[in-house]
mmCIF file of C-alpha atoms and ligand atoms in Angstrom:
data_model
loop_
_atom_site.group_PDB
_atom_site.id
_atom_site.type_symbol
_atom_site.label_atom_id
_atom_site.label_comp_id
_atom_site.label_asym_id
_atom_site.label_seq_id
_atom_site.Cartn_x
_atom_site.Cartn_y
_atom_site.Cartn_z
ATOM 1 C CA MET A 156 -12.569 -24.961 -11.191
ATOM 2 C CA ALA A 157 -13.539 -28.076 -9.259
ATOM 3 C CA GLU A 158 -9.965 -29.316 -9.488
ATOM 4 C CA PHE A 159 -8.884 -27.044 -6.602
ATOM 5 C CA SER A 160 -11.347 -28.563 -4.146
ATOM 6 C CA GLY A 161 -9.332 -30.042 -1.266
ATOM 7 C CA ARG A 162 -5.995 -28.954 -2.790
ATOM 8 C CA SER A 163 -3.332 -27.484 -0.517
ATOM 9 C CA LEU A 164 -1.718 -24.132 -1.296
ATOM 10 C CA TYR A 165 0.963 -22.183 0.533
ATOM 11 C CA VAL A 166 0.939 -18.387 -0.056
ATOM 12 C CA THR A 167 3.298 -15.731 1.349
ATOM 13 C CA GLY A 168 1.992 -12.207 1.901
ATOM 14 C CA GLY A 169 -1.570 -13.503 1.711
ATOM 15 C CA ALA A 170 -2.908 -11.186 4.417
ATOM 16 C CA SER A 171 -3.248 -8.110 2.181
ATOM 17 C CA GLY A 172 -3.560 -6.806 -1.373
ATOM 18 C CA ILE A 173 -2.852 -9.128 -4.306
ATOM 19 C CA GLY A 174 -1.975 -12.056 -2.017
ATOM 20 C CA ARG A 175 -5.265 -11.703 -0.154
ATOM 21 C CA ALA A 176 -7.250 -11.610 -3.431
ATOM 22 C CA VAL A 177 -5.435 -14.756 -4.592
ATOM 23 C CA VAL A 178 -6.070 -16.480 -1.250
ATOM 24 C CA ASP A 179 -9.803 -15.587 -1.417
ATOM 25 C CA SER A 180 -10.122 -16.891 -4.960
ATOM 26 C CA PHE A 181 -8.554 -20.287 -4.190
ATOM 27 C CA LEU A 182 -10.531 -20.626 -0.943
ATOM 28 C CA ASN A 183 -13.707 -19.903 -2.887
ATOM 29 C CA GLU A 184 -12.727 -22.753 -5.231
ATOM 30 C CA GLY A 185 -12.645 -25.088 -2.211
ATOM 31 C CA ALA A 186 -8.873 -25.204 -1.688
ATOM 32 C CA ASN A 187 -7.104 -25.164 1.693
ATOM 33 C CA VAL A 188 -4.552 -22.400 2.140
ATOM 34 C CA THR A 189 -1.581 -21.899 4.464
ATOM 35 C CA ILE A 190 -0.476 -18.266 4.734
ATOM 36 C CA LEU A 191 2.797 -16.817 6.011
ATOM 37 C CA ASP A 192 2.621 -13.075 6.664
ATOM 38 C CA ARG A 193 3.962 -10.590 9.190
ATOM 39 C CA SER A 194 0.604 -8.837 9.557
ATOM 40 C CA LYS A 195 -1.048 -10.188 12.691
ATOM 41 C CA ASP A 196 -4.278 -8.232 12.059
ATOM 42 C CA GLY A 197 -4.523 -9.287 8.416
ATOM 43 C CA LEU A 198 -4.083 -12.942 9.377
ATOM 44 C CA ALA A 199 -6.652 -12.685 12.171
ATOM 45 C CA ALA A 200 -9.241 -11.323 9.709
ATOM 46 C CA ILE A 201 -8.693 -14.267 7.326
ATOM 47 C CA LYS A 202 -8.859 -16.805 10.146
ATOM 48 C CA ALA A 203 -12.127 -15.276 11.405
ATOM 49 C CA GLN A 204 -13.632 -15.532 7.919
ATOM 50 C CA TYR A 205 -12.459 -18.986 6.824
ATOM 51 C CA GLY A 206 -11.749 -20.973 10.015
ATOM 52 C CA GLU A 207 -10.437 -24.505 9.423
ATOM 53 C CA GLN A 208 -9.901 -23.921 5.694
ATOM 54 C CA VAL A 209 -6.807 -21.820 6.480
ATOM 55 C CA ILE A 210 -3.621 -22.005 8.518
ATOM 56 C CA CYS A 211 -2.283 -18.560 9.388
ATOM 57 C CA ILE A 212 1.344 -18.237 10.427
ATOM 58 C CA GLU A 213 2.770 -14.951 11.634
ATOM 59 C CA GLY A 214 6.362 -14.839 10.461
ATOM 60 C CA ASP A 215 8.946 -13.359 8.153
ATOM 61 C CA VAL A 216 9.750 -14.587 4.634
ATOM 62 C CA THR A 217 13.441 -13.815 5.132
ATOM 63 C CA ILE A 218 13.601 -16.568 7.782
ATOM 64 C CA PHE A 219 13.883 -20.010 6.173
ATOM 65 C CA GLU A 220 12.571 -21.781 9.290
ATOM 66 C CA ASP A 221 9.285 -19.830 9.049
ATOM 67 C CA HIS A 222 8.694 -21.369 5.608
ATOM 68 C CA GLU A 223 9.614 -24.828 6.913
ATOM 69 C CA LYS A 224 7.035 -24.385 9.655
ATOM 70 C CA ALA A 225 4.381 -23.352 7.113
ATOM 71 C CA VAL A 226 5.088 -26.306 4.826
ATOM 72 C CA TYR A 227 5.147 -28.731 7.751
ATOM 73 C CA GLN A 228 1.777 -27.501 9.017
ATOM 74 C CA ALA A 229 0.223 -27.530 5.518
ATOM 75 C CA VAL A 230 1.254 -31.149 5.043
ATOM 76 C CA GLU A 231 0.178 -32.197 8.552
ATOM 77 C CA LYS A 232 -3.280 -30.641 8.312
ATOM 78 C CA PHE A 233 -4.102 -30.732 4.609
ATOM 79 C CA GLY A 234 -2.268 -33.927 3.602
ATOM 80 C CA GLY A 235 0.325 -32.482 1.213
ATOM 81 C CA LEU A 236 1.260 -29.420 -0.811
ATOM 82 C CA ASP A 237 0.131 -28.758 -4.405
ATOM 83 C CA VAL A 238 1.001 -25.102 -5.066
ATOM 84 C CA PHE A 239 3.412 -22.550 -3.593
ATOM 85 C CA ILE A 240 2.778 -18.854 -4.334
ATOM 86 C CA ALA A 241 5.643 -16.469 -3.475
ATOM 87 C CA ASN A 242 4.067 -13.053 -3.168
ATOM 88 C CA ALA A 243 5.142 -11.113 -0.037
ATOM 89 C CA GLY A 244 6.996 -8.005 -1.107
ATOM 90 C CA VAL A 245 7.977 -4.439 -0.246
ATOM 91 C CA PHE A 246 8.502 -1.300 -2.334
ATOM 92 C CA ASP A 247 11.082 1.485 -2.652
ATOM 93 C CA GLY A 248 8.584 4.284 -3.357
ATOM 94 C CA PHE A 249 10.209 5.214 -6.719
ATOM 95 C CA ALA A 250 13.164 6.623 -4.735
ATOM 96 C CA LYS A 251 15.527 8.327 -7.217
ATOM 97 C CA PHE A 252 18.977 6.977 -6.455
ATOM 98 C CA GLU A 253 20.822 10.232 -7.062
ATOM 99 C CA ASN A 254 18.769 11.884 -4.291
ATOM 100 C CA VAL A 255 19.384 9.177 -1.676
ATOM 101 C CA THR A 256 22.515 8.815 0.457
ATOM 102 C CA ALA A 257 24.727 5.798 -0.211
ATOM 103 C CA GLU A 258 24.130 4.642 3.357
ATOM 104 C CA ALA A 259 20.337 4.646 2.952
ATOM 105 C CA MET A 260 20.660 2.902 -0.430
ATOM 106 C CA ASN A 261 22.800 0.190 1.177
ATOM 107 C CA ASP A 262 20.292 -0.317 3.995
ATOM 108 C CA ALA A 263 17.462 -0.342 1.451
ATOM 109 C CA TYR A 264 19.238 -2.972 -0.638
ATOM 110 C CA ASP A 265 19.649 -5.325 2.321
ATOM 111 C CA LEU A 266 16.046 -4.977 3.431
ATOM 112 C CA LEU A 267 14.316 -5.026 0.051
ATOM 113 C CA MET A 268 16.407 -7.709 -1.635
ATOM 114 C CA ASN A 269 16.151 -9.960 1.417
ATOM 115 C CA ILE A 270 12.362 -9.822 1.360
ATOM 116 C CA ASN A 271 11.707 -9.678 -2.393
ATOM 117 C CA VAL A 272 14.375 -12.087 -3.631
ATOM 118 C CA LYS A 273 15.636 -14.244 -0.758
ATOM 119 C CA GLY A 274 12.056 -14.499 0.561
ATOM 120 C CA TYR A 275 10.964 -16.087 -2.752
ATOM 121 C CA PHE A 276 13.962 -18.428 -2.777
ATOM 122 C CA ASN A 277 13.341 -19.510 0.841
ATOM 123 C CA GLY A 278 9.718 -20.389 0.128
ATOM 124 C CA ALA A 279 10.577 -22.345 -3.012
ATOM 125 C CA LYS A 280 13.379 -24.202 -1.227
ATOM 126 C CA ALA A 281 11.184 -25.140 1.742
ATOM 127 C CA SER A 282 8.299 -26.265 -0.529
ATOM 128 C CA LEU A 283 10.151 -28.154 -3.240
ATOM 129 C CA HIS A 284 10.317 -31.604 -1.668
ATOM 130 C CA GLU A 285 6.557 -31.687 -1.016
ATOM 131 C CA LEU A 286 5.763 -30.256 -4.472
ATOM 132 C CA GLN A 287 7.859 -32.998 -6.081
ATOM 133 C CA LYS A 288 5.664 -35.583 -4.370
ATOM 134 C CA THR A 289 2.449 -34.087 -5.809
ATOM 135 C CA LYS A 290 3.930 -32.898 -9.151
ATOM 136 C CA GLY A 291 2.803 -29.477 -8.060
ATOM 137 C CA ASN A 292 3.775 -25.999 -9.152
ATOM 138 C CA ILE A 293 5.196 -22.657 -8.019
ATOM 139 C CA ILE A 294 3.951 -19.176 -8.971
ATOM 140 C CA PHE A 295 5.886 -15.958 -8.292
ATOM 141 C CA THR A 296 4.216 -12.538 -8.116
ATOM 142 C CA VAL A 297 6.624 -10.386 -10.112
ATOM 143 C CA SER A 298 5.741 -7.003 -11.685
ATOM 144 C CA GLY A 299 5.816 -4.864 -14.808
ATOM 145 C CA ALA A 300 8.977 -3.543 -13.091
ATOM 146 C CA GLY A 301 10.535 -6.895 -14.016
ATOM 147 C CA PHE A 302 10.454 -5.762 -17.671
ATOM 148 C CA TYR A 303 10.282 -1.964 -17.851
ATOM 149 C CA PRO A 304 11.850 1.040 -16.113
ATOM 150 C CA ASP A 305 9.831 3.421 -13.913
ATOM 151 C CA GLY A 306 7.775 0.785 -12.122
ATOM 152 C CA GLY A 307 9.805 1.625 -9.015
ATOM 153 C CA GLY A 308 13.287 2.814 -8.112
ATOM 154 C CA VAL A 309 16.518 0.921 -8.772
ATOM 155 C CA TRP A 310 16.252 -1.679 -6.008
ATOM 156 C CA TYR A 311 12.593 -2.543 -6.601
ATOM 157 C CA THR A 312 13.232 -2.820 -10.359
ATOM 158 C CA ALA A 313 16.361 -4.917 -9.776
ATOM 159 C CA SER A 314 14.480 -7.175 -7.340
ATOM 160 C CA LYS A 315 11.684 -7.829 -9.862
ATOM 161 C CA HIS A 316 14.215 -8.631 -12.627
ATOM 162 C CA ALA A 317 15.950 -10.951 -10.133
ATOM 163 C CA GLN A 318 12.664 -12.726 -9.310
ATOM 164 C CA ILE A 319 12.150 -13.460 -13.014
ATOM 165 C CA GLY A 320 15.695 -14.834 -13.326
ATOM 166 C CA LEU A 321 15.175 -16.952 -10.221
ATOM 167 C CA MET A 322 11.853 -18.241 -11.596
ATOM 168 C CA ARG A 323 13.415 -19.218 -14.949
ATOM 169 C CA GLN A 324 16.426 -20.987 -13.428
ATOM 170 C CA LEU A 325 14.235 -22.822 -10.909
ATOM 171 C CA ALA A 326 11.865 -23.869 -13.702
ATOM 172 C CA PHE A 327 14.856 -25.301 -15.564
ATOM 173 C CA GLU A 328 16.258 -27.096 -12.514
ATOM 174 C CA VAL A 329 13.063 -28.632 -11.128
ATOM 175 C CA ALA A 330 11.506 -29.818 -14.409
ATOM 176 C CA PRO A 331 10.010 -32.260 -15.222
ATOM 177 C CA ASP A 332 8.298 -32.773 -11.841
ATOM 178 C CA VAL A 333 7.443 -29.211 -10.840
ATOM 179 C CA ARG A 334 6.361 -26.244 -13.007
ATOM 180 C CA VAL A 335 7.477 -22.701 -12.068
ATOM 181 C CA ASN A 336 5.812 -19.585 -13.524
ATOM 182 C CA ALA A 337 5.067 -15.964 -12.667
ATOM 183 C CA VAL A 338 2.317 -13.360 -12.812
ATOM 184 C CA ALA A 339 3.390 -9.754 -13.501
ATOM 185 C CA PRO A 340 0.782 -7.273 -12.252
ATOM 186 C CA GLY A 341 0.963 -3.646 -13.293
ATOM 187 C CA GLY A 342 0.453 -0.764 -10.850
ATOM 188 C CA THR A 343 -2.305 -1.832 -8.466
ATOM 189 C CA LEU A 344 -4.214 -0.069 -5.695
ATOM 190 C CA THR A 345 -2.897 -1.853 -2.589
ATOM 191 C CA ALA A 346 -1.132 -0.863 0.611
ATOM 192 C CA LEU A 347 2.310 -1.917 -0.749
ATOM 193 C CA ASN A 348 4.808 -0.607 1.813
ATOM 194 C CA VAL A 349 7.746 1.725 1.229
ATOM 195 C CA ILE A 350 10.685 0.385 3.256
ATOM 196 C CA PRO A 351 11.781 2.547 6.230
ATOM 197 C CA PRO A 352 15.288 3.551 5.002
ATOM 198 C CA LEU A 353 13.762 5.219 1.914
ATOM 199 C CA LYS A 354 10.730 6.867 3.531
ATOM 200 C CA PRO A 355 12.540 10.183 4.172
ATOM 201 C CA PHE A 356 13.401 10.401 0.465
ATOM 202 C CA VAL A 357 10.020 9.715 -1.129
ATOM 203 C CA LYS A 358 6.626 11.425 -1.298
ATOM 204 C CA GLU A 359 3.566 9.665 0.124
ATOM 205 C CA ILE A 360 1.019 9.388 -2.698
ATOM 206 C CA ASP A 361 -2.710 9.327 -1.920
ATOM 207 C CA ASN A 362 -4.912 6.694 -3.560
ATOM 208 C CA ASP A 363 -6.664 9.088 -6.001
ATOM 209 C CA THR A 364 -3.363 10.371 -7.401
ATOM 210 C CA LYS A 365 -2.076 6.809 -7.617
ATOM 211 C CA ALA A 366 -5.228 5.670 -9.446
ATOM 212 C CA LYS A 367 -4.934 8.541 -11.968
ATOM 213 C CA SER A 368 -1.271 7.804 -12.605
ATOM 214 C CA ILE A 369 -1.856 4.058 -13.093
ATOM 215 C CA LYS A 370 -4.760 4.750 -15.494
ATOM 216 C CA THR A 371 -2.772 7.073 -17.732
ATOM 217 C CA ARG A 372 0.169 4.662 -17.972
ATOM 218 C CA ASN A 373 -1.562 1.566 -19.391
ATOM 219 C CA PRO A 374 -3.405 1.287 -22.737
ATOM 220 C CA LEU A 375 -6.541 -0.243 -21.193
ATOM 221 C CA ARG A 376 -6.749 2.815 -18.885
ATOM 222 C CA ILE A 377 -7.461 0.668 -15.809
ATOM 223 C CA ALA A 378 -6.575 1.592 -12.241
ATOM 224 C CA MET A 379 -6.136 -2.038 -11.250
ATOM 225 C CA ASN A 380 -7.379 -3.594 -8.028
ATOM 226 C CA ALA A 381 -5.941 -6.742 -6.479
ATOM 227 C CA ASP A 382 -8.926 -8.790 -7.725
ATOM 228 C CA ASP A 383 -8.036 -7.942 -11.327
ATOM 229 C CA HIS A 384 -5.047 -10.321 -11.202
ATOM 230 C CA VAL A 385 -6.474 -13.560 -9.825
ATOM 231 C CA GLY A 386 -7.233 -15.117 -13.240
ATOM 232 C CA PRO A 387 -3.614 -15.870 -14.218
ATOM 233 C CA TYR A 388 -2.911 -17.509 -10.820
ATOM 234 C CA LEU A 389 -5.885 -19.863 -11.216
ATOM 235 C CA LEU A 390 -4.799 -20.649 -14.768
ATOM 236 C CA LEU A 391 -1.129 -21.307 -13.960
ATOM 237 C CA ALA A 392 -1.953 -23.417 -10.900
ATOM 238 C CA SER A 393 -4.345 -25.571 -12.920
ATOM 239 C CA SER A 394 -3.510 -28.892 -14.595
ATOM 240 C CA LYS A 395 -4.951 -27.223 -17.717
ATOM 241 C CA SER A 396 -1.566 -25.440 -17.825
ATOM 242 C CA ARG A 397 0.507 -28.611 -17.600
ATOM 243 C CA ALA A 398 2.593 -27.558 -20.621
ATOM 244 C CA ILE A 399 3.477 -24.115 -19.209
ATOM 245 C CA THR A 400 6.688 -23.570 -17.266
ATOM 246 C CA GLY A 401 9.265 -20.765 -17.075
ATOM 247 C CA GLU A 402 6.659 -18.243 -18.271
ATOM 248 C CA VAL A 403 5.425 -14.859 -17.070
ATOM 249 C CA ILE A 404 1.810 -13.808 -17.639
ATOM 250 C CA SER A 405 1.468 -10.032 -17.559
ATOM 251 C CA SER A 406 -1.668 -8.599 -16.000
ATOM 252 C CA ASP A 407 -0.922 -4.924 -16.463
ATOM 253 C CA GLY A 408 -3.449 -3.245 -18.761
ATOM 254 C CA GLY A 409 -1.201 -3.774 -21.790
ATOM 255 C CA LEU A 410 2.166 -2.205 -20.894
ATOM 256 C CA ALA A 411 3.849 -4.120 -23.734
ATOM 257 C CA ILE A 412 1.763 -2.302 -26.364
ATOM 258 C CA ARG A 413 2.191 1.285 -25.187
ATOM 259 C CA GLY A 414 3.976 2.136 -28.429
ATOM 260 C CA LEU A 415 6.526 4.853 -29.073
HETATM 261 P P1 NAD B 648 0.522 -5.440 0.183
HETATM 262 O O1 NAD B 648 1.378 -4.616 1.073
HETATM 263 O O2 NAD B 648 -0.941 -5.171 0.167
HETATM 264 O O3 NAD B 648 0.765 -6.981 0.485
HETATM 265 C C1 NAD B 648 2.048 -7.487 0.802
HETATM 266 C C2 NAD B 648 1.929 -8.460 1.949
HETATM 267 O O4 NAD B 648 3.239 -9.002 2.195
HETATM 268 C C3 NAD B 648 1.462 -7.797 3.265
HETATM 269 O O5 NAD B 648 0.436 -8.556 3.856
HETATM 270 C C4 NAD B 648 2.722 -7.790 4.124
HETATM 271 O O6 NAD B 648 2.449 -7.902 5.519
HETATM 272 C C5 NAD B 648 3.459 -9.008 3.604
HETATM 273 N N1 NAD B 648 4.909 -8.933 3.852
HETATM 274 C C6 NAD B 648 5.756 -7.937 3.498
HETATM 275 N N2 NAD B 648 6.991 -8.225 3.931
HETATM 276 C C7 NAD B 648 6.926 -9.421 4.572
HETATM 277 C C8 NAD B 648 7.867 -10.235 5.237
HETATM 278 N N3 NAD B 648 9.156 -9.867 5.351
HETATM 279 N N4 NAD B 648 7.451 -11.411 5.773
HETATM 280 C C9 NAD B 648 6.141 -11.784 5.702
HETATM 281 N N5 NAD B 648 5.200 -11.041 5.086
HETATM 282 C C10 NAD B 648 5.590 -9.873 4.532
HETATM 283 O O7 NAD B 648 1.134 -5.244 -1.284
HETATM 284 P P2 NAD B 648 0.763 -5.905 -2.709
HETATM 285 O O8 NAD B 648 0.742 -4.782 -3.663
HETATM 286 O O9 NAD B 648 -0.392 -6.797 -2.621
HETATM 287 O O10 NAD B 648 2.096 -6.738 -2.990
HETATM 288 C C11 NAD B 648 2.112 -8.130 -3.224
HETATM 289 C C12 NAD B 648 3.104 -8.439 -4.330
HETATM 290 O O11 NAD B 648 2.658 -7.827 -5.538
HETATM 291 C C13 NAD B 648 4.519 -7.915 -4.090
HETATM 292 O O12 NAD B 648 5.465 -8.888 -4.498
HETATM 293 C C14 NAD B 648 4.589 -6.699 -4.993
HETATM 294 O O13 NAD B 648 5.912 -6.395 -5.390
HETATM 295 C C15 NAD B 648 3.744 -7.180 -6.151
HETATM 296 N N6 NAD B 648 3.239 -6.132 -7.035
HETATM 297 C C16 NAD B 648 2.505 -5.088 -6.536
HETATM 298 C C17 NAD B 648 2.077 -4.084 -7.410
HETATM 299 C C18 NAD B 648 1.300 -2.877 -6.909
HETATM 300 O O14 NAD B 648 1.240 -1.861 -7.631
HETATM 301 N N7 NAD B 648 0.699 -2.934 -5.731
HETATM 302 C C19 NAD B 648 2.376 -4.177 -8.766
HETATM 303 C C20 NAD B 648 3.106 -5.258 -9.240
HETATM 304 C C21 NAD B 648 3.531 -6.232 -8.366
#
């Protein structure tokens, strides 16, 4: 899509997994991308590959000032901001709440909700003013766990429902200037991290077992890779979607048609 050439995007969690695939796809369309991530190595790899087309900022999505810095640098270097993609997230490893101590669940709540929910809010808040100037748009990476049980444990599932609520209310509040939508991937083969307080309570799953489990759970029988989800981001970011706001596009192998 030639329309992304020279456009300025800001992506959180773009150094790995789904965020990295989304970053690659927009860069390949000629866009400029600013990335906030806490992975120094992941950011260094992107910088080495793309040079001046990217700004890489090592930081934490729970810190509002880190987003302000990213937006400031995007505007300084690339002349504005057209799209914000909130994507950085962490996982609870399907921890079953009855098996976890209340103390660990409380710690897990603070850590996971701060990153998955407040991190999305912080990025949207820091980006909004610049997006209003360009009549830009926001895309949240949510999850099948935002609709169905058993895509994670209680906190991950609650965080993904919360992201959808946040997306819908923001879409309502910032219309008509800015559109806000979401992409809901299904289980995907990435390095998505289990947060430290829950690690003692969950089993590490190897990639083959994960792939088999993902395949058997969706009607298309796909063990999804990060690249499988980039289409909906390109579509939602495009002016061809100018009538779409407050929507979620699922990219999950058909979880809604699993049947009884
Ligand atoms: P990933 O671990 O490969 O990528 C997440 C990125 O976010 C990493 O680069 C990590 O360093 C960064 N990050 C995490 N916490 C951060 C913080 N506090 N500050 C800055 N950066 C931080 O995992 P992924 O699977 O690509 O996850 C991306 C998004 O996709 C998440 O929102 C996740 O919930 C969602 N998702 C993943 C799956 C899946 O099965 N992998 C399915 C549905 C939705």
